[in-house]
Tab-separated table of N, CA and C in Angstrom:
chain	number	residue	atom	x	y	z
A	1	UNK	N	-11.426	-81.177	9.918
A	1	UNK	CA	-12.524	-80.751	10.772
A	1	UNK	C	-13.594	-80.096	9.898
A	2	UNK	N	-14.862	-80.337	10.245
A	2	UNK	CA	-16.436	-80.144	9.452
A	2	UNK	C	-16.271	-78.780	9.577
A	3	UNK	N	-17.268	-77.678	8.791
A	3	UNK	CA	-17.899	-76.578	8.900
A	3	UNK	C	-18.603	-76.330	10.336
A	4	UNK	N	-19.335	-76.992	10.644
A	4	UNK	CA	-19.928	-77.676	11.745
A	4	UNK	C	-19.421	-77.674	13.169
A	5	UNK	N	-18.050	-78.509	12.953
A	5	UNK	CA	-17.287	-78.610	13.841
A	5	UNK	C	-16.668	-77.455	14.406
A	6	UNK	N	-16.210	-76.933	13.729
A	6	UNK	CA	-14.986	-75.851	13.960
A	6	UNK	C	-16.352	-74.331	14.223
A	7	UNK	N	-17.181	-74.539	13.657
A	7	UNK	CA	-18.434	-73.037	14.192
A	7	UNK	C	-18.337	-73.911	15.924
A	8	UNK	N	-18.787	-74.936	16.080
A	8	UNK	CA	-19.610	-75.542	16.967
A	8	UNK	C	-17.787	-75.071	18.625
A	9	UNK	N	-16.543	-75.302	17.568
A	9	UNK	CA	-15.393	-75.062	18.817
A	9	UNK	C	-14.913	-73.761	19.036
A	10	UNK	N	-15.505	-72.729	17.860
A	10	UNK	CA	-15.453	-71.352	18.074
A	10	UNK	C	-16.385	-70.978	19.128
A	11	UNK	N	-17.736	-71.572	19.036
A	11	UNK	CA	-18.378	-71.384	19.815
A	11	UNK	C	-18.099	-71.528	21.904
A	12	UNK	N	-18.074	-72.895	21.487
A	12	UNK	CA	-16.902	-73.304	22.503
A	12	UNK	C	-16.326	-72.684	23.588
A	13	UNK	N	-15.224	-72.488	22.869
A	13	UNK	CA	-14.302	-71.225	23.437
A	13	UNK	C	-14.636	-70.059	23.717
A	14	UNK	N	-15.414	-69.048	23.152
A	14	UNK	CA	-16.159	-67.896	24.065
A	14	UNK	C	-16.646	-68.342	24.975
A	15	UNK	N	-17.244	-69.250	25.230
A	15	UNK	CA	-18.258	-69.655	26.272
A	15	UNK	C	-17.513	-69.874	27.673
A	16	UNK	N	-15.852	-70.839	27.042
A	16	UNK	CA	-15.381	-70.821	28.160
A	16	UNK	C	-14.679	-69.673	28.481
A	17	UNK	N	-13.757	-68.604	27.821
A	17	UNK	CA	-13.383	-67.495	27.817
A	17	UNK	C	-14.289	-66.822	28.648
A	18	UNK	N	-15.860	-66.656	28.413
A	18	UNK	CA	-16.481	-65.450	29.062
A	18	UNK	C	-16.900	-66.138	30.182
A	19	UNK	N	-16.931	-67.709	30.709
A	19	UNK	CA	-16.971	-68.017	32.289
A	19	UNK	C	-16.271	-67.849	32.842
A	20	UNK	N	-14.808	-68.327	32.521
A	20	UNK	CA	-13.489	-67.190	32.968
A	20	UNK	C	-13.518	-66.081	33.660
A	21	UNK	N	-14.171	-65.490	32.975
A	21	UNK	CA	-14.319	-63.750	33.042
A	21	UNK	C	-14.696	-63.451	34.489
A	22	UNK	N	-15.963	-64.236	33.950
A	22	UNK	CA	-17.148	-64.297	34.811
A	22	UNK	C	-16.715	-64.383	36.421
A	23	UNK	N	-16.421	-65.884	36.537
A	23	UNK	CA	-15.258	-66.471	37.495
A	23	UNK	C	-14.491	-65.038	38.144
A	24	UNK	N	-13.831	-64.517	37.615
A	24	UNK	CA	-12.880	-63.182	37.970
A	24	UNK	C	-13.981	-62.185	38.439
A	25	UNK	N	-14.419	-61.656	37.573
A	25	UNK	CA	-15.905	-60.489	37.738
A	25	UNK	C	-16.258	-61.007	39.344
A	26	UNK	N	-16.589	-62.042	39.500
A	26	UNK	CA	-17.532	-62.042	40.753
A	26	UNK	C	-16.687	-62.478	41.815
A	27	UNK	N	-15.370	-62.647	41.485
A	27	UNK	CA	-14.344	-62.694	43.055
A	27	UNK	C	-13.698	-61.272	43.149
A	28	UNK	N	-13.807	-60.320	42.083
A	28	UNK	CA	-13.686	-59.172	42.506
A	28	UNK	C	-15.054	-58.375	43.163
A	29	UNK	N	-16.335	-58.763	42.819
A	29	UNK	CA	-17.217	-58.334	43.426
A	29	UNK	C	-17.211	-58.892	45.078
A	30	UNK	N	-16.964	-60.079	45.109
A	30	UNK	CA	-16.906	-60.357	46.463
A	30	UNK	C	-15.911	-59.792	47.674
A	31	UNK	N	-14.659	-59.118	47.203
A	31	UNK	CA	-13.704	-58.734	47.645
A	31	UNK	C	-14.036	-57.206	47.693
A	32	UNK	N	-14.735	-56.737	47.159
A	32	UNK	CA	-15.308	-54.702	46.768
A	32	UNK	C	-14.738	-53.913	48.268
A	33	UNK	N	-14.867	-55.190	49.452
A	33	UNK	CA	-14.875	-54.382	50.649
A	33	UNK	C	-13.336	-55.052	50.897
A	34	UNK	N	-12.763	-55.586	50.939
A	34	UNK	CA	-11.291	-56.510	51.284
A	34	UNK	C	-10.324	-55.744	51.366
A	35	UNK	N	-9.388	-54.868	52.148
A	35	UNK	CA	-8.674	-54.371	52.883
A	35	UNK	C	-7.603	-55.069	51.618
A	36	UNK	N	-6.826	-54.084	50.523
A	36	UNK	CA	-5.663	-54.535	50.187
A	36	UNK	C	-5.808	-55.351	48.962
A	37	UNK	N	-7.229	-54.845	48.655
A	37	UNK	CA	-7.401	-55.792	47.252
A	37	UNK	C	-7.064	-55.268	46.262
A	38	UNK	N	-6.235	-55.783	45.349
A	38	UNK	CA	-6.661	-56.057	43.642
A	38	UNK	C	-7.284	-56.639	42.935
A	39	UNK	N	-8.125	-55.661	42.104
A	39	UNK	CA	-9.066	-55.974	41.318
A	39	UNK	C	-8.300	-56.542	40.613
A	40	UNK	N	-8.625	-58.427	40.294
A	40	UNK	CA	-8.377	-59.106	39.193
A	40	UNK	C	-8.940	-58.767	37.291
A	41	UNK	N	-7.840	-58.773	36.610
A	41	UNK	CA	-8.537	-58.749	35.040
A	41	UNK	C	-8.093	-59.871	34.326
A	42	UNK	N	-8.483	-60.531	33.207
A	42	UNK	CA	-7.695	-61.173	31.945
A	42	UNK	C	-8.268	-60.379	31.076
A	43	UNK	N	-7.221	-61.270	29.630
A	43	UNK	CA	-7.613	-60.559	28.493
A	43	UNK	C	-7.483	-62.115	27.870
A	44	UNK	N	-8.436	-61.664	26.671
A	44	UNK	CA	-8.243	-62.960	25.849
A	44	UNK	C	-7.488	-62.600	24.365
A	45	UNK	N	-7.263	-63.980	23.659
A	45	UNK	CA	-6.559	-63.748	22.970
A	45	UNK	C	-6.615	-64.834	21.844
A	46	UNK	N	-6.724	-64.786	20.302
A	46	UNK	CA	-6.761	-65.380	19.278
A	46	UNK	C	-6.109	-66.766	19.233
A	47	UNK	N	-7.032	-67.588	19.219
A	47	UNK	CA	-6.022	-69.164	18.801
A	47	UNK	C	-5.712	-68.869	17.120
A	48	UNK	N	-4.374	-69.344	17.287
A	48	UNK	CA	-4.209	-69.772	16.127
A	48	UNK	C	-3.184	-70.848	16.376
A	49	UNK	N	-3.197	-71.687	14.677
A	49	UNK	CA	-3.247	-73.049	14.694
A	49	UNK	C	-2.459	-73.050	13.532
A	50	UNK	N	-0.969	-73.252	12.995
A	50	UNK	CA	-0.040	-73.849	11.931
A	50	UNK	C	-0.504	-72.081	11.165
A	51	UNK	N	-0.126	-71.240	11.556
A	51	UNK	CA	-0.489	-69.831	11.355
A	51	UNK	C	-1.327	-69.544	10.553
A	52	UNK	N	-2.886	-70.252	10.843
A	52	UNK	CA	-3.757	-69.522	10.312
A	52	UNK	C	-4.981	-69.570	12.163
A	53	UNK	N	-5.503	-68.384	11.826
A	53	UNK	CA	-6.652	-67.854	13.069
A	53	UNK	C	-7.614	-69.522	12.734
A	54	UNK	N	-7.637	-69.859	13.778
A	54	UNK	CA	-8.787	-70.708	13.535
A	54	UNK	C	-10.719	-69.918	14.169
A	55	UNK	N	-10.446	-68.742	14.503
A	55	UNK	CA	-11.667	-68.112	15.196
A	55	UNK	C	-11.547	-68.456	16.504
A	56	UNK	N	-11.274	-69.705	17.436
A	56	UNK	CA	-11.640	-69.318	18.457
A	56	UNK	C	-10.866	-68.273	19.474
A	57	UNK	N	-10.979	-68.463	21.047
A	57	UNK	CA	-10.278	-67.566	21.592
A	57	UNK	C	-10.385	-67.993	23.338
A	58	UNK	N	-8.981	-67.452	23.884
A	58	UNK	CA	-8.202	-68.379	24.637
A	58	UNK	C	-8.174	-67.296	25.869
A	59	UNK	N	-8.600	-67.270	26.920
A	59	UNK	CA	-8.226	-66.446	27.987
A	59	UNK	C	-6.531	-66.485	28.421
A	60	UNK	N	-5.950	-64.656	28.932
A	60	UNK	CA	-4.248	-65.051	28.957
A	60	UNK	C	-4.397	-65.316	30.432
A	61	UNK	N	-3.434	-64.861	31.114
A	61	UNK	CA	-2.890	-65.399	32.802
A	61	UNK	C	-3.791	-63.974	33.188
A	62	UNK	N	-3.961	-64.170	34.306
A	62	UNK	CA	-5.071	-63.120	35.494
A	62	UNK	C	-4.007	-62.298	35.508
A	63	UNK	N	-4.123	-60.770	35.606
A	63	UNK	CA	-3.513	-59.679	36.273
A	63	UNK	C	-3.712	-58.578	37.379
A	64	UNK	N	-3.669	-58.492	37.898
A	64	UNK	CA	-3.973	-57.942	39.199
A	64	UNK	C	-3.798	-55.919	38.774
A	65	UNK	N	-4.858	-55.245	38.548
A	65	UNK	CA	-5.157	-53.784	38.750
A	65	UNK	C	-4.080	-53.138	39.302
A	66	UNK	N	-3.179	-52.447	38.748
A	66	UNK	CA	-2.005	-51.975	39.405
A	66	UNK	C	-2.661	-50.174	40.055
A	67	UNK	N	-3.783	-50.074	39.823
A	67	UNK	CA	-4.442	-48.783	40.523
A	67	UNK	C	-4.172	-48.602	41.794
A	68	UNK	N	-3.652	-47.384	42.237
A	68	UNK	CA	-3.435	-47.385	43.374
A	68	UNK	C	-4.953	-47.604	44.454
A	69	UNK	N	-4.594	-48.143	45.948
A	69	UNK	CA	-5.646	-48.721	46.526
A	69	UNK	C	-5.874	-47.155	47.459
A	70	UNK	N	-7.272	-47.411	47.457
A	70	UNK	CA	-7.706	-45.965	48.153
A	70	UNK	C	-7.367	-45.854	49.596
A	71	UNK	N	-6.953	-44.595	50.038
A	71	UNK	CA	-6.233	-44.972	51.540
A	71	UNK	C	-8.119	-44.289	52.477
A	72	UNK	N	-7.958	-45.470	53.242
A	72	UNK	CA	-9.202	-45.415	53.950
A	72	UNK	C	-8.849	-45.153	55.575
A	73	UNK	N	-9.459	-44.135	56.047
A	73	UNK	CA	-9.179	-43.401	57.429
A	73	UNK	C	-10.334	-44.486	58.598
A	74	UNK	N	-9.977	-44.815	59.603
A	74	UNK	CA	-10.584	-45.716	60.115
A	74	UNK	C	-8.910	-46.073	61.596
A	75	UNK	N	-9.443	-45.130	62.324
A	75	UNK	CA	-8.401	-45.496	63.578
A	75	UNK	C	-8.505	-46.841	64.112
A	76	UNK	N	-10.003	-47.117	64.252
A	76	UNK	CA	-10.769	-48.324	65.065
A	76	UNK	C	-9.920	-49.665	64.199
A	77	UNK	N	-9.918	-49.867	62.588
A	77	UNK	CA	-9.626	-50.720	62.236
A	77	UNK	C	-8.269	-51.244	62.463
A	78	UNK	N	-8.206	-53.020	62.974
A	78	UNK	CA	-6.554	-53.141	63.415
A	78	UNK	C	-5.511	-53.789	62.263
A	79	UNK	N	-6.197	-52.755	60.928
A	79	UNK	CA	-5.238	-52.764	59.876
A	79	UNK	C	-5.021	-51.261	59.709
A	80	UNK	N	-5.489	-50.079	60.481
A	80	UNK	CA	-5.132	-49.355	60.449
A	80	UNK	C	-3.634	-48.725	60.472
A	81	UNK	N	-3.189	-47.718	60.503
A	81	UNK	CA	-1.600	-47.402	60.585
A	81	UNK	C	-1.173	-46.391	62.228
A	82	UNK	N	-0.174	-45.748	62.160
A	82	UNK	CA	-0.252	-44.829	62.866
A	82	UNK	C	-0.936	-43.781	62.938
A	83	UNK	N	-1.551	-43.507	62.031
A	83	UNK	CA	-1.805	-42.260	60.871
A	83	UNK	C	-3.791	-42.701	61.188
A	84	UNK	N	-4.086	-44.097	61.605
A	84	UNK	CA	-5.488	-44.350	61.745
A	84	UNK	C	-5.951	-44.671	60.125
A	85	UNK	N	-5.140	-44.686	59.056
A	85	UNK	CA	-5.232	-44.972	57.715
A	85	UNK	C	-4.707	-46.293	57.401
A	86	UNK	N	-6.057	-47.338	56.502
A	86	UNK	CA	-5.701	-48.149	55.486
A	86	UNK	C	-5.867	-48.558	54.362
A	87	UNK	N	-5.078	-49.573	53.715
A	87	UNK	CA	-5.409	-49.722	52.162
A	87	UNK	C	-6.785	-50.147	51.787
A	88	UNK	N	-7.517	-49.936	51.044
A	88	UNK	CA	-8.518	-50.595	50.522
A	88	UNK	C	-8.749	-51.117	49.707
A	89	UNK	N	-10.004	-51.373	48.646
A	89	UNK	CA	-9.930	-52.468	47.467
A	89	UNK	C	-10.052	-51.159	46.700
A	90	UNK	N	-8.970	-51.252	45.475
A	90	UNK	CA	-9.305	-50.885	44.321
A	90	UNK	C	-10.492	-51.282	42.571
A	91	UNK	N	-11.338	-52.358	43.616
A	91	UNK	CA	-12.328	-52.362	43.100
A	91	UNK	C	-13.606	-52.058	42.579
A	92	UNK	N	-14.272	-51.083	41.637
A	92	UNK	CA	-15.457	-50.308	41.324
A	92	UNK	C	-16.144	-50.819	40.966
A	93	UNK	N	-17.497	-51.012	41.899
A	93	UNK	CA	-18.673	-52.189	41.660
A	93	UNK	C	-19.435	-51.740	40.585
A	94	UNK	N	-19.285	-50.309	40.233
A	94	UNK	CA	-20.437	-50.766	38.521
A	94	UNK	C	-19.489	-51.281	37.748
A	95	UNK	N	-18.130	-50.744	37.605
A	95	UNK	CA	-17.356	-51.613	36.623
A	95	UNK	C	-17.515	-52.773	36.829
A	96	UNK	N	-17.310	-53.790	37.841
A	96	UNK	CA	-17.687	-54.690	38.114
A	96	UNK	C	-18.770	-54.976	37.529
A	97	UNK	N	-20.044	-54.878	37.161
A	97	UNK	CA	-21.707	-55.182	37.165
A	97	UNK	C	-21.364	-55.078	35.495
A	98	UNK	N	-20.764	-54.121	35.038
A	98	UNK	CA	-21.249	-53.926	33.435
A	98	UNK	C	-20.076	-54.718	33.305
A	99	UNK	N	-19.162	-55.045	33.317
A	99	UNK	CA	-18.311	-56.033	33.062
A	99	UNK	C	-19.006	-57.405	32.977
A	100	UNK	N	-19.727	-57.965	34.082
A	100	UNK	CA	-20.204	-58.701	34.589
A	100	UNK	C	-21.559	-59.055	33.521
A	101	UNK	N	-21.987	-58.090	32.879
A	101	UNK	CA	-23.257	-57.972	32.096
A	101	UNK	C	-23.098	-58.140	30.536
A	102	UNK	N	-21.615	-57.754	30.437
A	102	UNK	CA	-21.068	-57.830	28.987
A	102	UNK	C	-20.429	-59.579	28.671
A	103	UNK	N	-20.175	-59.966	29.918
A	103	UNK	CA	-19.875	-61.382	29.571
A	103	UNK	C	-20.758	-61.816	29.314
A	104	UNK	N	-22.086	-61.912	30.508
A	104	UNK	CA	-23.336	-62.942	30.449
A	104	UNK	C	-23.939	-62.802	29.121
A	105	UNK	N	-23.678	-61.283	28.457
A	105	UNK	CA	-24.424	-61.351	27.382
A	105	UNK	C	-23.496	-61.773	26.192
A	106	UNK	N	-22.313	-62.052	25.960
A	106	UNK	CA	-21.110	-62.692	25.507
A	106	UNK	C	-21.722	-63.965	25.034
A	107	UNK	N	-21.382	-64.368	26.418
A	107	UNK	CA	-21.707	-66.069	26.477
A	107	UNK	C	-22.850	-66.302	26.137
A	108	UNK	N	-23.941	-65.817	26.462
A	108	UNK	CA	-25.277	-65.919	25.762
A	108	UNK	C	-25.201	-65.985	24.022
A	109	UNK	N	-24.869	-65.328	23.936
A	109	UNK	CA	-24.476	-64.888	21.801
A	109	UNK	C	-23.658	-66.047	21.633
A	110	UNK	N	-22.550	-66.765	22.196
A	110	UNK	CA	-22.126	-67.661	21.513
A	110	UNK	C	-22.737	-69.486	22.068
A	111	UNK	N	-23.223	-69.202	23.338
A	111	UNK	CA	-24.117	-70.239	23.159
A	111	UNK	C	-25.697	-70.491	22.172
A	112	UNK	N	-26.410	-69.170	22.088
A	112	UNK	CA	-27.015	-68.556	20.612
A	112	UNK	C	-26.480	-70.013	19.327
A	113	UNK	N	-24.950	-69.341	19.309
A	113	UNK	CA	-24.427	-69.674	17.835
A	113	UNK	C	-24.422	-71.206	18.102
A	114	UNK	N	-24.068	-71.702	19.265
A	114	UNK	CA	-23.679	-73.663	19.368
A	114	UNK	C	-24.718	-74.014	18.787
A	115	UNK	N	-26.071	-73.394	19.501
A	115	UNK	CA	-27.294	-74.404	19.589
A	115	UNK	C	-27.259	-74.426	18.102
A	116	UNK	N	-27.609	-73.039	17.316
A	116	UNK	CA	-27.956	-73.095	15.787
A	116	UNK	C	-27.210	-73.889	14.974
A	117	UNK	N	-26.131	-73.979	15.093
A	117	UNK	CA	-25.185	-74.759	14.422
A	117	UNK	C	-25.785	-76.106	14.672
A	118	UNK	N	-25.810	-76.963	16.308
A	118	UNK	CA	-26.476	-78.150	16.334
A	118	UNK	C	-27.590	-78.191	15.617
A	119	UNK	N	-28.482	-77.328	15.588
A	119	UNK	CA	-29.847	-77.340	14.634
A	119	UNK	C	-29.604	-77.823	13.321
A	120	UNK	N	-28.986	-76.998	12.498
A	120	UNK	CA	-28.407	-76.926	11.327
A	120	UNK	C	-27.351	-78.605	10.969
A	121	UNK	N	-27.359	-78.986	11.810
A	121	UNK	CA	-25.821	-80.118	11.614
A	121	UNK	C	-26.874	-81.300	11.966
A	122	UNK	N	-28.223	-81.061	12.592
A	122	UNK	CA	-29.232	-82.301	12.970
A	122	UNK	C	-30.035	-82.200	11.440
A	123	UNK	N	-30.380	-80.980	11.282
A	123	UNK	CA	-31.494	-80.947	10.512
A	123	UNK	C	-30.747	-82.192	9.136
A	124	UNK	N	-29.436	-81.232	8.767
A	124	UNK	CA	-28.211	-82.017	7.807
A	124	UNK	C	-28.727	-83.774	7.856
A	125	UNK	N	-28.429	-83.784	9.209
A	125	UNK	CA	-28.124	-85.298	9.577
A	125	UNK	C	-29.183	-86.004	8.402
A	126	UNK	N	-30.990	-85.293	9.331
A	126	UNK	CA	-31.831	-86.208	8.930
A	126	UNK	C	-32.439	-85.744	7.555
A	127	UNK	N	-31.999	-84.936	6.507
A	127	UNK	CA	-32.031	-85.155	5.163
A	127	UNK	C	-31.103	-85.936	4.485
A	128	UNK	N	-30.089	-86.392	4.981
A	128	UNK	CA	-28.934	-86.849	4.588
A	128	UNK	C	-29.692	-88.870	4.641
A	129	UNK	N	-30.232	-89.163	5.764
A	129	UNK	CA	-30.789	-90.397	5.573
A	129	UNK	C	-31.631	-90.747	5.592
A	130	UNK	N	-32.493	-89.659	4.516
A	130	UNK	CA	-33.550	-89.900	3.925
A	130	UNK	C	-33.618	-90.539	2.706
């Protein structure tokens, strides 16, 4: 595999790693109000390849926020308890937003790096058949 290549699949892989994210980020934003939610997380994690790092990087399995869920008082609601108390989302919408802001700008930086690399691997091309 080219110089080229392997910048161009490092690249790659953040991109899909931080849509991932992304993906998660905004079904926990949609849920902020959801009776009983866990806030979804991943983590990512180093490819490597015949044990050497090849740079890119691999989102692991989703985990669900083991934070306890805030107990919300609400008699009227008919998820309420005896008590007129229920679970709520343990989800925090700025965490949410700067989470949400650290990917876009993630993925931005390594789509950044694809394009330059294509630049660099065209420019190559057309000195090469000259």
């Amino acid at each position: 595999m080219t110089d080229f290549s392997e910048a161009m699949s490092v690249a790659t892989s953040g991109m899909k790693a931080q849509a991932n994210r992304l993906r998660h980020v905004s079904e926990n934003i949609a849920n902020t109000d959801t009776p009983g939610y866990h806030r979804k997380t991943i983590s990512f994690s180093e490819v490597v390849d015949a044990g050497r790092s090849t740079g890119a990087v691999e989102t692991g399995r989703v985990k669900l926020d083991q934070t306890p869920l805030p107990r919300i008082y609400d008699p009227s609601n008919p998820l309420a308890d005896a008590t007129g108390h229920y679970d709520g989302s343990n989800v925090n919408l700025l965490v949410e937003i700067a989470d949400a802001r650290e990917a876009q700008r993630s993925y931005e930086a390594n789509l950044k790096m694809f394009d330059q690399v294509r630049q660099m691997s065209s420019a190559l091309m057309d000195l090469l058949r000259k």
